[in-house]
Coordinates of C-alpha atoms and ligand atoms in Angstrom, one line a residue:
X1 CA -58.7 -54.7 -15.9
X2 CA -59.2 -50.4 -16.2
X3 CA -59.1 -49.5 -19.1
X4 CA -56.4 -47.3 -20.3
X5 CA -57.4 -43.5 -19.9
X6 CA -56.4 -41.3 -22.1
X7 CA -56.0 -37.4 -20.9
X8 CA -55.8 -34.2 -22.1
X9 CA -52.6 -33.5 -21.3
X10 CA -50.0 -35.3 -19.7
X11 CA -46.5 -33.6 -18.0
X12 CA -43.4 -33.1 -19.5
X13 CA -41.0 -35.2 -17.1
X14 CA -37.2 -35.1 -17.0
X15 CA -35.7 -38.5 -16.8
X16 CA -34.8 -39.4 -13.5
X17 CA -30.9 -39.9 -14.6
X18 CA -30.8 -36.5 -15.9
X19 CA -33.0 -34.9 -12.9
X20 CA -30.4 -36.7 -10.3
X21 CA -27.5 -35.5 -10.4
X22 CA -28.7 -31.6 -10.2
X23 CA -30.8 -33.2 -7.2
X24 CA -26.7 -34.4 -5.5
X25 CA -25.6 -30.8 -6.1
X26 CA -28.2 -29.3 -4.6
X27 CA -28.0 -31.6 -1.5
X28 CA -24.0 -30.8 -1.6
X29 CA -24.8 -27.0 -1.7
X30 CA -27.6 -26.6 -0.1
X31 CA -28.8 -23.8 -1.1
X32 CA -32.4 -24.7 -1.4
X33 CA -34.0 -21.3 -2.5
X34 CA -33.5 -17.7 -2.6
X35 CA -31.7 -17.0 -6.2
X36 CA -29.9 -20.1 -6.4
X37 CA -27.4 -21.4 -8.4
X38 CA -29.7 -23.7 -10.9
X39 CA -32.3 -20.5 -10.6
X40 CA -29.6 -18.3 -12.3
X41 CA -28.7 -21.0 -14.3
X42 CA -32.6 -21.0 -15.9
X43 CA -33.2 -18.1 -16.0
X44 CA -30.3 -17.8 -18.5
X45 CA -31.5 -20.7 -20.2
X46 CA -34.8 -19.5 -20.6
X47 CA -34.0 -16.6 -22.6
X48 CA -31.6 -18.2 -24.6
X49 CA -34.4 -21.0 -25.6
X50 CA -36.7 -18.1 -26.0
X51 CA -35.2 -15.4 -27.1
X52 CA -35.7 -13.0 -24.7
X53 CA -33.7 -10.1 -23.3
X54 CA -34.7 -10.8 -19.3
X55 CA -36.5 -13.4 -17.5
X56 CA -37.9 -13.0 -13.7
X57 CA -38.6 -16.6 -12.5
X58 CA -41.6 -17.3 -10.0
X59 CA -43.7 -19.8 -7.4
X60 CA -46.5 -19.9 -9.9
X61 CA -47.7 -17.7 -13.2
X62 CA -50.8 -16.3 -11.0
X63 CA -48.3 -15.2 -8.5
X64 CA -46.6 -14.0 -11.7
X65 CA -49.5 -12.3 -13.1
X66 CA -50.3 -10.4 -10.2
X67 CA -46.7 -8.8 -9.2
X68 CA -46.7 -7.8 -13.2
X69 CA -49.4 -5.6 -12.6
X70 CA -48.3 -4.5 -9.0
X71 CA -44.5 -3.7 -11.1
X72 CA -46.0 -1.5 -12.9
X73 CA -47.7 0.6 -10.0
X74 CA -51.6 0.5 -11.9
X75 CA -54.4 2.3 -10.7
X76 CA -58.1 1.9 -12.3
X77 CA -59.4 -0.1 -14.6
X78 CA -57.4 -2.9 -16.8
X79 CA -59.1 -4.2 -20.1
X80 CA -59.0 -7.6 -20.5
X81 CA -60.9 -10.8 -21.9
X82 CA -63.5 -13.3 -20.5
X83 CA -62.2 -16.1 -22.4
X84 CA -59.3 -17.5 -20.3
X85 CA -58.5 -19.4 -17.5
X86 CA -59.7 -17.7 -14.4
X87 CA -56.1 -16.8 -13.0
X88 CA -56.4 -13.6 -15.5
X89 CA -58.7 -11.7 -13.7
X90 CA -58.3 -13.2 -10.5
X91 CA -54.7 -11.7 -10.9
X92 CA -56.5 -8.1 -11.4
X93 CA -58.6 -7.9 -8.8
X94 CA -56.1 -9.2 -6.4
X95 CA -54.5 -5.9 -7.1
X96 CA -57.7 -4.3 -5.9
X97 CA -58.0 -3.0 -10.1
X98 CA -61.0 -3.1 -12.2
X99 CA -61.7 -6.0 -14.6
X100 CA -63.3 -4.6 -17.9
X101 CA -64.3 -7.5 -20.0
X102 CA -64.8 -7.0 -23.5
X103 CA -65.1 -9.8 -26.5
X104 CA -62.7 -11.8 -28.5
X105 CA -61.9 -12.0 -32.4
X106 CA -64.7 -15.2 -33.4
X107 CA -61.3 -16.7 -35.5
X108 CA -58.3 -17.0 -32.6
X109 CA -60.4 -16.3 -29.5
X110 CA -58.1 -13.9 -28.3
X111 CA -59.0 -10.0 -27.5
X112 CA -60.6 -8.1 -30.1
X113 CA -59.0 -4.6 -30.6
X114 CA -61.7 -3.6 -32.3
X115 CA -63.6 -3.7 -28.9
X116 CA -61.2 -2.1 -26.6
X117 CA -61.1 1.3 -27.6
X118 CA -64.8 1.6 -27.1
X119 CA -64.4 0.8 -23.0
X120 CA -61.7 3.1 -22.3
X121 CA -62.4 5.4 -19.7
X122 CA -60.3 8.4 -18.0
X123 CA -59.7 5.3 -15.3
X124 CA -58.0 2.6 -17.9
X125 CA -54.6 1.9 -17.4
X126 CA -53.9 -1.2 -19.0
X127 CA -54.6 -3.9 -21.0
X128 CA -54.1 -7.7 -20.4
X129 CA -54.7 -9.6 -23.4
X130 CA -54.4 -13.7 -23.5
X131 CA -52.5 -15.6 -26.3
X132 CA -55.3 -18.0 -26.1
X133 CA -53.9 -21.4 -26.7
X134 CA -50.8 -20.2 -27.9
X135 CA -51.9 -18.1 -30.4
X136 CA -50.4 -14.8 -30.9
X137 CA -53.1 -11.9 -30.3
X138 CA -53.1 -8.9 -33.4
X139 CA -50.5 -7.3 -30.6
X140 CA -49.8 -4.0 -33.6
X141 CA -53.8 -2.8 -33.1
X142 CA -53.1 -3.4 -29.4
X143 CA -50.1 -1.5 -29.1
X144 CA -51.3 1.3 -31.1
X145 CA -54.3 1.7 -29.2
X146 CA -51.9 1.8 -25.9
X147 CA -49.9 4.6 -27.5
X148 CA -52.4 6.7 -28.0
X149 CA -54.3 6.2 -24.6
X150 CA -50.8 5.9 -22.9
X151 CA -51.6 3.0 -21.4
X152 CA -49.7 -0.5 -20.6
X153 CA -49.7 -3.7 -21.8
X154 CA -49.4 -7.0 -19.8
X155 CA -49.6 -10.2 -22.0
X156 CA -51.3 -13.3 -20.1
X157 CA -48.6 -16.0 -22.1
X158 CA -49.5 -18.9 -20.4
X159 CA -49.8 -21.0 -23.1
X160 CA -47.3 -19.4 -25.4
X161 CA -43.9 -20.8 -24.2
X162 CA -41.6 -21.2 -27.4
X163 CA -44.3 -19.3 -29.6
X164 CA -42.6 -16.8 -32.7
X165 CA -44.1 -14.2 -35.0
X166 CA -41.8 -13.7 -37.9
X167 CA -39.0 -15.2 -36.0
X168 CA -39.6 -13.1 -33.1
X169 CA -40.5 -14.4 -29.7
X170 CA -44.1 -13.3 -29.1
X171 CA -42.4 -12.6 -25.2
X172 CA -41.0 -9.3 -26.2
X173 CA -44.0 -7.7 -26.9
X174 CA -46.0 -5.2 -24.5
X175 CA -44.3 -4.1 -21.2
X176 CA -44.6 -7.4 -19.6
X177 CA -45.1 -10.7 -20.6
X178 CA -45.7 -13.7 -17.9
X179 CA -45.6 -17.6 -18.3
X180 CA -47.0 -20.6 -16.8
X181 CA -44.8 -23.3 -15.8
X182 CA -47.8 -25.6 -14.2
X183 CA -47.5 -29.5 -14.7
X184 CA -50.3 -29.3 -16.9
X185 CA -48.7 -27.0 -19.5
X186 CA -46.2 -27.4 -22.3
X187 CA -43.4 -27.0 -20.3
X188 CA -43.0 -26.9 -16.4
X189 CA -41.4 -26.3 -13.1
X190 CA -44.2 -28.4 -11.5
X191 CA -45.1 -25.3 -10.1
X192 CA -43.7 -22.2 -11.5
X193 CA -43.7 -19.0 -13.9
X194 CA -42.1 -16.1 -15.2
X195 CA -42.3 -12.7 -16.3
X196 CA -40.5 -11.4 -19.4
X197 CA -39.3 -8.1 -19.1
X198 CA -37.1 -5.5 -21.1
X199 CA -35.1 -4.1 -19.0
X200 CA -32.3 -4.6 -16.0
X201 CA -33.8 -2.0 -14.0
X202 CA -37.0 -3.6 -14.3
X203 CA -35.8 -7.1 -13.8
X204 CA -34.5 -5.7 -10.5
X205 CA -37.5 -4.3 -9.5
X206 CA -38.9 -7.7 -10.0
X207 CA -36.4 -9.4 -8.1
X208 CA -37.3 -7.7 -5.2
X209 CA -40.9 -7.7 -5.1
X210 CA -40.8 -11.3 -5.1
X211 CA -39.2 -11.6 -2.2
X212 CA -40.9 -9.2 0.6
X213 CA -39.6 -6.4 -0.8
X214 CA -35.9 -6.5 0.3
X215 CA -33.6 -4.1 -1.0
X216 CA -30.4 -5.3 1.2
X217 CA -30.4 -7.3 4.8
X218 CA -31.3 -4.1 6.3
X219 CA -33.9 -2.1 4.0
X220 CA -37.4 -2.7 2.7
X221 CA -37.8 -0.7 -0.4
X222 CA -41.4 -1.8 -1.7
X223 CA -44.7 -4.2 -0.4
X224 CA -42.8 -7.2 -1.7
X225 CA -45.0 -11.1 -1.2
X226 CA -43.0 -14.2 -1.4
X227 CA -42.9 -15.5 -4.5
X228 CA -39.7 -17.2 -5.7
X229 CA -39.0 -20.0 -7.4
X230 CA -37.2 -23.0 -5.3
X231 CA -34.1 -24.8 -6.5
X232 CA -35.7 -28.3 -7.1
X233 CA -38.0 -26.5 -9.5
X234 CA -35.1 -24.8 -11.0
X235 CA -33.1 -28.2 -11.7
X236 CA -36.5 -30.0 -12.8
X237 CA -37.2 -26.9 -15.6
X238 CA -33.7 -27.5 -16.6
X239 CA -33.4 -31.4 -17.1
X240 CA -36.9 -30.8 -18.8
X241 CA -35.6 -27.9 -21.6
X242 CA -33.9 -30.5 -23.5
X243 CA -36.9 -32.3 -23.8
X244 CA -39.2 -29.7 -25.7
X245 CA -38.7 -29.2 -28.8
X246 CA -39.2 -33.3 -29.4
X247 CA -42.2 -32.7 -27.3
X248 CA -43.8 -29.8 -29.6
X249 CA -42.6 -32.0 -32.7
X250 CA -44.9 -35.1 -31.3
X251 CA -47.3 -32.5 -30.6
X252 CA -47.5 -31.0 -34.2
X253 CA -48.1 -34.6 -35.5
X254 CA -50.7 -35.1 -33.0
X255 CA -52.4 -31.9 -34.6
X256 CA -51.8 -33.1 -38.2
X257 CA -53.6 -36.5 -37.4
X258 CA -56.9 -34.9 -36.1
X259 CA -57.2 -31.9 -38.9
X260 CA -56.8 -34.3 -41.5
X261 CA -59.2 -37.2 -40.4
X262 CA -61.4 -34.3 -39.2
X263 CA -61.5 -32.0 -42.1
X264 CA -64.5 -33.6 -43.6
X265 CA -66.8 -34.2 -40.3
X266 CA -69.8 -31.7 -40.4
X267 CA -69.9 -29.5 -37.3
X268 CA -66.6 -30.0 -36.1
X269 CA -64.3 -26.7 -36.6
X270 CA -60.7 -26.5 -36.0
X271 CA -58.3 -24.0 -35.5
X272 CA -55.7 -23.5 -38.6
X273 CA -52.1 -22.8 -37.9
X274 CA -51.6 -19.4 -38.6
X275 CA -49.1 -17.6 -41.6
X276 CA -45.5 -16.8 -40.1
X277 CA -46.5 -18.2 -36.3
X278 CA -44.1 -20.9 -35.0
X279 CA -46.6 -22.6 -32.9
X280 CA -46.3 -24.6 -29.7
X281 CA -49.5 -27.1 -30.2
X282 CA -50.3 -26.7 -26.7
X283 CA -54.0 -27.2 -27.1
X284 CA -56.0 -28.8 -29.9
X285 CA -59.7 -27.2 -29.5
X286 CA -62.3 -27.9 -31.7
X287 CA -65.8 -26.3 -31.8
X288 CA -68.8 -28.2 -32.4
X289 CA -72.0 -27.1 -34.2
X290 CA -74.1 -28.9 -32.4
X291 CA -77.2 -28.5 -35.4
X292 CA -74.6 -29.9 -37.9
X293 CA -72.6 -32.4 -35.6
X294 CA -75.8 -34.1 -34.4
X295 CA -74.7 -33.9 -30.6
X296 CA -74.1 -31.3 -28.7
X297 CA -71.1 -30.3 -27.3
X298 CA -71.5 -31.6 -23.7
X299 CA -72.8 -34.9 -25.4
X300 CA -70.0 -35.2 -26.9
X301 CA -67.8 -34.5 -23.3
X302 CA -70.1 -37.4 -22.2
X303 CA -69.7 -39.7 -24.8
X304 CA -65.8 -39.1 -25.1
X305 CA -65.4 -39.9 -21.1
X306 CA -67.8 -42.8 -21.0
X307 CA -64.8 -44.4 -23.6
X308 CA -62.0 -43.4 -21.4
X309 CA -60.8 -40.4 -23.5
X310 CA -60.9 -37.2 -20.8
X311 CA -61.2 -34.0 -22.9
X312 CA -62.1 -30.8 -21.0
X313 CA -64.3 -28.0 -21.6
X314 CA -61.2 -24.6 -21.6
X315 CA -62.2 -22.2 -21.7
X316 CA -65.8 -23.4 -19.6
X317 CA -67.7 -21.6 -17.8
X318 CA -66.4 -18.2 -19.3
X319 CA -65.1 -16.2 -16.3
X320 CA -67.9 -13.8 -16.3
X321 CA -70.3 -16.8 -16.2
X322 CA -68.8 -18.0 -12.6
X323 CA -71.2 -17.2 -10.1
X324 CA -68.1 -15.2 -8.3
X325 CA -68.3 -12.3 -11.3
X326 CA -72.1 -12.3 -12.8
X327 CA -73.2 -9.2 -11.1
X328 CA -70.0 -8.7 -9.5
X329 CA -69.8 -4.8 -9.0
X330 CA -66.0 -4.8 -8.5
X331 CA -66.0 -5.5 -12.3
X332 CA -67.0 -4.1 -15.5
X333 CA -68.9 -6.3 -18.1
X334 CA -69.2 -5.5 -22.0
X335 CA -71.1 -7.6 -24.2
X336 CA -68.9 -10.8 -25.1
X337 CA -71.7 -12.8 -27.3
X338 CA -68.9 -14.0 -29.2
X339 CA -66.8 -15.6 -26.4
X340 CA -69.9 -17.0 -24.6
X341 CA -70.6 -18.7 -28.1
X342 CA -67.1 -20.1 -28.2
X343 CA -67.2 -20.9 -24.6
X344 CA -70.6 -23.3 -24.4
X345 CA -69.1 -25.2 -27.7
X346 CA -65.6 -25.6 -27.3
X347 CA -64.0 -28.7 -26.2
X348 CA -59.9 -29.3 -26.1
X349 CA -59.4 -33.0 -27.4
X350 CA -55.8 -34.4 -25.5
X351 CA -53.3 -33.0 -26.9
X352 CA -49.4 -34.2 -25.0
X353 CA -46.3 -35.6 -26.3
X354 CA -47.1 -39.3 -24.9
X355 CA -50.4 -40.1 -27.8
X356 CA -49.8 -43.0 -29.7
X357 CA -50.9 -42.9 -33.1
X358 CA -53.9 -45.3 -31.9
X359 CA -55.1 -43.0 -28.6
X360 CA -55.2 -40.8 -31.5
X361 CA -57.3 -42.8 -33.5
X362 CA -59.8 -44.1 -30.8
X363 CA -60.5 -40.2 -29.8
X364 CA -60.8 -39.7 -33.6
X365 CA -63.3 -42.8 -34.2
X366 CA -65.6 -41.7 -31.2
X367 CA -66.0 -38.2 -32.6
X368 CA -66.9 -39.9 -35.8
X369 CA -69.2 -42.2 -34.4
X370 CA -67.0 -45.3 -35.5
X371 CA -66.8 -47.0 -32.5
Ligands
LIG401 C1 -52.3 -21.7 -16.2 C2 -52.7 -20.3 -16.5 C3 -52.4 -19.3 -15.6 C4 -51.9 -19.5 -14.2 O1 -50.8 -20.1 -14.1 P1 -50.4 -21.0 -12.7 O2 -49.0 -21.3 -12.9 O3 -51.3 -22.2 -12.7 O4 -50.7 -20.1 -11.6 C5 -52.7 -18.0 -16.0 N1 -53.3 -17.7 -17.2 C6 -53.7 -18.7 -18.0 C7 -54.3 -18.3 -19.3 C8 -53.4 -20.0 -17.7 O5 -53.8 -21.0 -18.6

């Protein structure tokens, strides 16, 4: 018999008696896309759960990412971080704007604003930080650095569904936040994303350029793509919202297991929870000292998937390691020592609502050699 894998992550999924009658209603409409009637509903939802003022759903979060920028009409060069999933830059360039990389804070992995001021030129216009596995970036230093450069601020929130400073949704800060609603994430459409924004007139603006640009049946106001969110993903991000908080809840326990049996390894770092955040536990990465662990981190990769247990390597290879952006003269590269450090010893151990206290365990004993 296989043996049981265990994965990183694993989707939220609505029960199939909760999914099916919003699947009946949809056939008895239908009305299968194009601002729906379960599309209105979440996006209502959404920022009632999140506490948020409006919400923009989309196809994807790349497709997402990339009309954020196009919203706000950018020209130049955007600031932004090698340490993230590749969609973040990607998103940038698509809109024919300048990456600038420059390095992440060694402690949260996110942007360090200590860095950006130094690679403003007269052609920045922006800055898209990452709340790198939910974590909240120092958004003050970045906003005061945007006042006084006038420029804008787009936060990549992928991974940050559900995540409060203080009380306060980290969504409302910046001009524009966007989401992922991919399977693979905390929550999903299947497919799907959002952007946050702060106000109607914006939120209108949105509306159209996700979909070509219409204005009525008879005017084209703006270079609009198609990129609206369909009903089934609609009803499927519904049935799932009641199913989320129980899911971070499993999640935190998850987190509490492996920082208490790992505390005392040598060469195994994780990240603490951080003061006032109300966290997501969306990812549990650990970095290994390879001198102090005894193996390195790929070893480790190895050893973990030769038992069954598939961790991956996020955030590996850092995006200005791809082959597509060493050298590439479409972009700007600062030194980011500190992210390429993180990046070649990082591995994200599974972390999902479905661990048993014993998948737990067995990924726990392998790292300790107790198998
Ligand atoms: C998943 C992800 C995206 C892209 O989202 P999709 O919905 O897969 O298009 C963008 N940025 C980050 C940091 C991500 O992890």
């Amino acid at each position: 018999m296989k043996m049981k894998q265990i994965t990183v992550t694993t989707p939220l999924l609505p029960s199939l008696d909760v999914l099916k009658p919003y699947l009946e209603d949809i056939w008895q409409r239908k009305w299968l896309t194009n601002n729906g009637h379960y599309h209105q509903l979440l996006e209502k939802e959404l920022c009632d759960y999140l506490g948020v003022k409006h919400i923009c759903l989309f196809s994807n979060g790349t497709l997402a990412l990339v009309t954020a920028m196009q919203a706000l009409e950018l020209k130049g060069e955007v600031i932004t971080t090698p340490y993230s999933f590749v969609a973040t830059s990607h998103s940038v360039m698509l809109n024919n704007l300048t990456p600038v990389f420059v390095d992440v804070e060694p402690e949260t992995f996110n942007l360090d604003p200590t860095n950006i001021e130094a690679a403003i030129t007269d052609k920045t216009c922006a800055i898209l930080p990452v709340h790198v596995y939910g974590n909240p970036c120092d958004h003050q230093a970045i906003q005061a650095i945007a006042d006084k450069h006038d420029l804008k601020v787009i936060y990549d929130a992928a991974h940050a569904f559900g995540v409060k400073k203080d009380d306060c949704s980290v969504l409302n800060w910046g001009d524009l936040s966007i989401l992922s609603f991919h399977a693979t994430k905390a929550y999903s459409t299947i497919e799907g994303g959002a952007i946050i924004c702060h106000t109607l007139e914006m939120k209108q603006k949105l509306d159209k350029l996700k979909s070509f640009g219409y204005e009525s049946e008879t005017q084209i106001t703006m270079l609009g793509s198609n990129a609206k969110m369909n009903e089934i993903q609609a009803a499927f991000g519904l049935a799932s919202l009641g199913l989320i908080d129980d899911a971070i809840e499993k999640r935190q326990q998850v987190a509490k297991m492996y920082r208490e049996a790992l505390a005392d390894v040598r060469g195994i770092r994780c990240l603490n929870d951080l003061d006032g955040v109300h966290h997501n536990y969306s990812y549990f990465p650990v970095i290994i000292d390879d001198q102090e662990y005894g193996l390195s981190r790929d070893a480790l990769y190895e050893k973990l998937r030769e038992n069954n247990v598939l961790a991956r390597r996020y955030f590996y290879p850092l995006i200005t390691e791809f082959e597509f952006y060493k050298n590439n003269n479409k972009t700007v590269q600062h030194s980011s020592d500190v992210a390429k450090g993180i990046s070649e010893n990082v591995i994200c151990l599974p972390m999902h609502h479905e661990l048993s206290n014993d998948d737990v365990n067995k990924v726990i004993n392998i790292i300790k050699d107790l198998i």
